Amino acid sequence: MTTISLDELNTVDAAGFAAALGDIYEHAPWVAQAVCGKRPFTTLAALHEAMAGAVHGAPADRRLDLIKAHPDLAGKAARVGQLTASSRAEQASAGLDRLSEGEFAQFHRLNDSYRRKFAMPFIVCVRRHGKDSILRQFERRLQNDPDAETKTALAEIVRIGALRLDQRVEAADHLEVHGRLSTHVLDTHGGRPAEGVAVELFELSAAGERALIARAVTNRDGRTDAPLIDGRPLPIARYELRFHVADYFAARGAPQADPPFLDVVPVAFTVAEPEGHYHVPLLVSPWSYTTYRGS
Amino acid sequence: MTTISLDELNTVDAAGFAAALGDIYEHAPWVAQAVCGKRPFTTLAALHEAMAGAVHGAPADRRLDLIKAHPDLAGKAARVGQLTASSRAEQASAGLDRLSEGEFAQFHRLNDSYRRKFAMPFIVCVRRHGKDSILRQFERRLQNDPDAETKTALAEIVRIGALRLDQRVEAADHLEVHGRLSTHVLDTHGGRPAEGVAVELFELSAAGERALIARAVTNRDGRTDAPLIDGRPLPIARYELRFHVADYFAARGAPQADPPFLDVVPVAFTVAEPEGHYHVPLLVSPWSYTTYRGS
Amino acid sequence: MTTISLDELNTVDAAGFAAALGDIYEHAPWVAQAVCGKRPFTTLAALHEAMAGAVHGAPADRRLDLIKAHPDLAGKAARVGQLTASSRAEQASAGLDRLSEGEFAQFHRLNDSYRRKFAMPFIVCVRRHGKDSILRQFERRLQNDPDAETKTALAEIVRIGALRLDQRVEAADHLEVHGRLSTHVLDTHGGRPAEGVAVELFELSAAGERALIARAVTNRDGRTDAPLIDGRPLPIARYELRFHVADYFAARGAPQADPPFLDVVPVAFTVAEPEGHYHVPLLVSPWSYTTYRGS
Amino acid sequence: MTTISLDELNTVDAAGFAAALGDIYEHAPWVAQAVCGKRPFTTLAALHEAMAGAVHGAPADRRLDLIKAHPDLAGKAARVGQLTASSRAEQASAGLDRLSEGEFAQFHRLNDSYRRKFAMPFIVCVRRHGKDSILRQFERRLQNDPDAETKTALAEIVRIGALRLDQRVEAADHLEVHGRLSTHVLDTHGGRPAEGVAVELFELSAAGERALIARAVTNRDGRTDAPLIDGRPLPIARYELRFHVADYFAARGAPQADPPFLDVVPVAFTVAEPEGHYHVPLLVSPWSYTTYRGS
């Protein structure tokens, strides 16, 4: 993906500006055009606010056109390859490009119900959700009245725009669109950070699927060298951390049962704030452990 | 299964005694006959000690015959229904009656290797093991020298005898052949025992199978009305307790994230002492928990 | 103190009944006399309910006389030895018999303020309170209006009566007037109950005094052979448990820093329910511990 | 205290160099003079190594003179004000300037025993010890043989020199002579860092004294803005952290007992590594807490 600096955006001519940001809002180059004259933007946040303001300030029918220009989630356009590049990548991030027939049918039914009720496509910022969460959103928002739902759709469009903008533009500041998931293992048997513990992170689905998201080994400080998830929203979903503690204690020579009482410790938790910082540590001896949402 | 009281065993005639206990040792009614004259036995433990003594005190060839009278684990005799009732129930307890073709072939190979090396069947007290543990025993004991292995086989036969005897005879005392697995949920958010938490216990296999062993709901004291396993050995195996804490906290009106950070809390642990007492409690708030091997 | 059985109370003549229970309510033998004709009482609870009912059902002036028959707390009657035996023992239980001059003056001031506002003595069931808690009660109840305060005083008198009755009468049931404080030490380094840990219980005062209440050593199950407090109300007060864990781990040969990171672990907590069961365990390794209000 | 930069030390003339570092080793300007010709030093560590090398490489009698030039701890020289400025500040840091008569007598006895056995003053880097630890060192080192003790005394002199050098010279690097003590409060009731918890740190003595070392309030991240101890060695001593959790939970509106079960939570621990990083967090709800040596 090509990126552009905020400086260059501030100095390029209007055509260049439109070309660089024309697809931030789906099939709506008018959003970029509307803010071109407000340059220079001193921060990325200011640019984003301006574009969001252009959306919210547009006439009602133009806002409705913007909504309607979005593709169905896991819809026919996706099946036959007619999505914009951004939409395709976004839908793939939540696994919507590899649904089972049953799931595809479920999305089809929900899309239909939604279009029948609201006469527009269901829009959600999919990078902020796992598949189960998207389905829950679908079910919940079908209960909304049309006004509330139109507001919700526009809010989601602005979230999508913010994520695309943050990816596209290099600037000194970042939009607050990213979350972080980290861990930390403390050896309460030896009284020190646990170095060398293998850790895996899985995203779980209600249907029992397990997708490996990250794999790491703790360093001298008991942490992983990089966060397990960083630089993107944390999809609202259920996760499982798996800590290989029996191997760790065996390597340290700590006495354990045979076979060890604790082997791979699973810690299952659910992310509810995609832009949050989730720190999920483990304080562990061969016979006990504590975990919590830390900071 | 018919049971008999220790009192009755002490007063019945020799034929009755032999009939009642003739199958405690597999195809070896001579063990019961050998102790008949030592009656009365004041405790079940004394009766067991006497029978075990008869086994250990028998001539070497008789002990070898006793070993050889045992069927292969998951062997052909099992497949064609030629096991004694006791053996059949015991092998079924570890799931040996429902192996996949691959597992059956693995047992077949191990049985062959074992017979080639030791010229006798592999004997293990299967009620004390899950399937994975039996395979580990097989691999380990194949490394033994013949003398050590003969001793191990006899020790296992005596364990089998103890379990059968404890099931067969009603007495004031019990043989120490049973373990116990219990749990306890403490609500550290509300500062009280957690009442009404659904708990499930699964036995896990290395191949990923999950067998539901017990299901319970915690009572006013945060405990289950009965231990999750009691009155039998705890098979050496990996287990998972699953605590439904989000439902519990929702029912108490405790504030949680949406969706809740903790939903079903899995606690995986391994039993190494079949006759041990494993107490595995959970101290839990909507954001943290602690678990440990307690007492 | 002489006790009497419920059976005997049910069969003794009226004079004997009055003699046995005449001092359950302070200077008010009429309470016992009022229930004598309602015998037999099948439970101690029924007897207590009857006596409490006699108090609450008495004419207003009689109830007021009952209140006024009580001595001041830490008052002049106490100083010159004019208390009933029960009152003397009760006041001593909260340390009111050994106040400093400053504390005596503080009680004197509060008694005066109270009498000025309510024209009666301040009555509280002192066995349920530490000294600081009595002072807090004093301050709070001085804010009451006279009606509410009269009700509170009678409720306290009934509590005093229940405690005296439970001490005096032997019956199959007990009144729910006792609390319990227990502990339990779990060694998370070794994965077993911690046997041989010296434990002390202190009652703390706001002024910094520390009174040793109990001292025990944990047994094989990690518990103390008897609860640290039992068979009496737990005074509302601040307490400190002190667990000598460095000595314990040294005796087990567990590696520790020199000097050990944890030596004597203090756990400070406050009792708010005198009739509650407080279980305050410690899960401890040489480097970490967890404590909580358990059950 | 005047400081000087490493750059300036590298360029100043020999007299200036000697003047700046002449008192790093007690009454031993020859140490600085010995390394003056080895300039330039690219790091502070290199300068320290050179000076330590000069000490260890000096003739035996010169090393002994260096040892003997040190004053007694809490000795007569201290009483009559004849210490160097450095020695006076160091002895004060461990409270040796405000001993009771009994403690003074104890030091006097130990100094005497030590001089009788080793014919030199007892030297220890007092900034690394609390008063109790100095006495323990005294007792232990009296058991040494003279050779081992001479080595120990020189090692302590080099530690003193390193600390003085690190204070005196500004450089890009620091000598590893400092420890750090920090804390962190996590609210497991609310699932967030505990902001606004008052925390106090006391140093405890075996005789029951409590010296307030630091006082802080946790910030939005549940940490204190600065470590509780930083930029100096952590004296080997027993400490108590006191966390005011009832006030915190009351301010958050979390339900608590009346009075609260937990009020001020004391966490007592002992520092054994003066140059270590001690992180002692608290995970706390109104009913439970966990603490540990973290990182």
mmCIF file of N, CA and C in Angstrom, chain A residues 187-192 255 285-288 290, chain C residues 187-192 255 285-288 290:
data_model
loop_
_atom_site.group_PDB
_atom_site.id
_atom_site.type_symbol
_atom_site.label_atom_id
_atom_site.label_comp_id
_atom_site.label_asym_id
_atom_site.label_seq_id
_atom_site.Cartn_x
_atom_site.Cartn_y
_atom_site.Cartn_z
ATOM 1 N N ASP A 187 7.486 -15.631 37.614
ATOM 2 C CA ASP A 187 7.700 -16.928 38.260
ATOM 3 C C ASP A 187 7.641 -16.719 39.775
ATOM 4 N N THR A 188 6.530 -17.091 40.389
ATOM 5 C CA THR A 188 6.392 -16.868 41.834
ATOM 6 C C THR A 188 7.058 -17.987 42.621
ATOM 7 N N HIS A 189 7.551 -18.999 41.947
ATOM 8 C CA HIS A 189 8.321 -20.054 42.609
ATOM 9 C C HIS A 189 9.750 -19.573 42.810
ATOM 10 N N GLY A 190 10.300 -18.921 41.788
ATOM 11 C CA GLY A 190 11.687 -18.467 41.862
ATOM 12 C C GLY A 190 11.803 -16.982 42.200
ATOM 13 N N GLY A 191 10.693 -16.258 42.160
ATOM 14 C CA GLY A 191 10.741 -14.828 42.494
ATOM 15 C C GLY A 191 11.438 -13.992 41.448
ATOM 16 N N ARG A 192 11.167 -14.284 40.183
ATOM 17 C CA ARG A 192 11.837 -13.536 39.111
ATOM 18 C C ARG A 192 10.963 -13.579 37.858
ATOM 19 N N PRO A 255 11.074 -28.463 41.095
ATOM 20 C CA PRO A 255 10.404 -29.749 41.310
ATOM 21 C C PRO A 255 8.942 -29.678 40.855
ATOM 22 N N SER A 285 3.431 -20.510 39.700
ATOM 23 C CA SER A 285 4.339 -21.491 40.274
ATOM 24 C C SER A 285 3.928 -22.841 39.680
ATOM 25 N N PRO A 286 4.655 -23.922 39.968
ATOM 26 C CA PRO A 286 4.207 -25.211 39.407
ATOM 27 C C PRO A 286 2.844 -25.657 39.936
ATOM 28 N N TRP A 287 2.275 -24.939 40.909
ATOM 29 C CA TRP A 287 1.054 -25.405 41.572
ATOM 30 C C TRP A 287 -0.052 -24.376 41.631
ATOM 31 N N SER A 288 0.173 -23.209 41.092
ATOM 32 C CA SER A 288 -0.830 -22.153 41.238
ATOM 33 C C SER A 288 -0.578 -21.069 40.221
ATOM 34 N N THR A 290 -2.157 -16.893 38.946
ATOM 35 C CA THR A 290 -3.066 -15.762 39.008
ATOM 36 C C THR A 290 -2.972 -15.038 37.679
ATOM 37 N N ASP C 187 0.879 -23.746 50.722
ATOM 38 C CA ASP C 187 2.226 -23.513 50.207
ATOM 39 C C ASP C 187 2.191 -23.645 48.690
ATOM 40 N N THR C 188 2.192 -22.518 47.979
ATOM 41 C CA THR C 188 2.111 -22.592 46.517
ATOM 42 C C THR C 188 3.479 -22.852 45.894
ATOM 43 N N HIS C 189 4.509 -22.881 46.700
ATOM 44 C CA HIS C 189 5.837 -23.251 46.207
ATOM 45 C C HIS C 189 5.936 -24.774 46.132
ATOM 46 N N GLY C 190 5.421 -25.440 47.156
ATOM 47 C CA GLY C 190 5.502 -26.898 47.197
ATOM 48 C C GLY C 190 4.212 -27.583 46.763
ATOM 49 N N GLY C 191 3.140 -26.822 46.621
ATOM 50 C CA GLY C 191 1.879 -27.426 46.179
ATOM 51 C C GLY C 191 1.232 -28.292 47.235
ATOM 52 N N ARG C 192 1.264 -27.838 48.494
ATOM 53 C CA ARG C 192 0.694 -28.646 49.574
ATOM 54 C C ARG C 192 0.277 -27.719 50.709
ATOM 55 N N PRO C 255 14.452 -22.570 48.644
ATOM 56 C CA PRO C 255 15.416 -21.483 48.451
ATOM 57 C C PRO C 255 14.772 -20.128 48.731
ATOM 58 N N SER C 285 4.164 -18.340 48.567
ATOM 59 C CA SER C 285 5.471 -18.859 48.180
ATOM 60 C C SER C 285 6.496 -17.931 48.827
ATOM 61 N N PRO C 286 7.795 -18.219 48.696
ATOM 62 C CA PRO C 286 8.764 -17.284 49.298
ATOM 63 C C PRO C 286 8.745 -15.895 48.664
ATOM 64 N N TRP C 287 7.984 -15.716 47.580
ATOM 65 C CA TRP C 287 8.043 -14.469 46.818
ATOM 66 C C TRP C 287 6.692 -13.830 46.556
ATOM 67 N N SER C 288 5.638 -14.427 47.029
ATOM 68 C CA SER C 288 4.315 -13.909 46.679
ATOM 69 C C SER C 288 3.285 -14.465 47.636
ATOM 70 N N THR C 290 -1.286 -14.452 48.410
ATOM 71 C CA THR C 290 -2.661 -14.040 48.151
ATOM 72 C C THR C 290 -3.446 -14.294 49.416
#
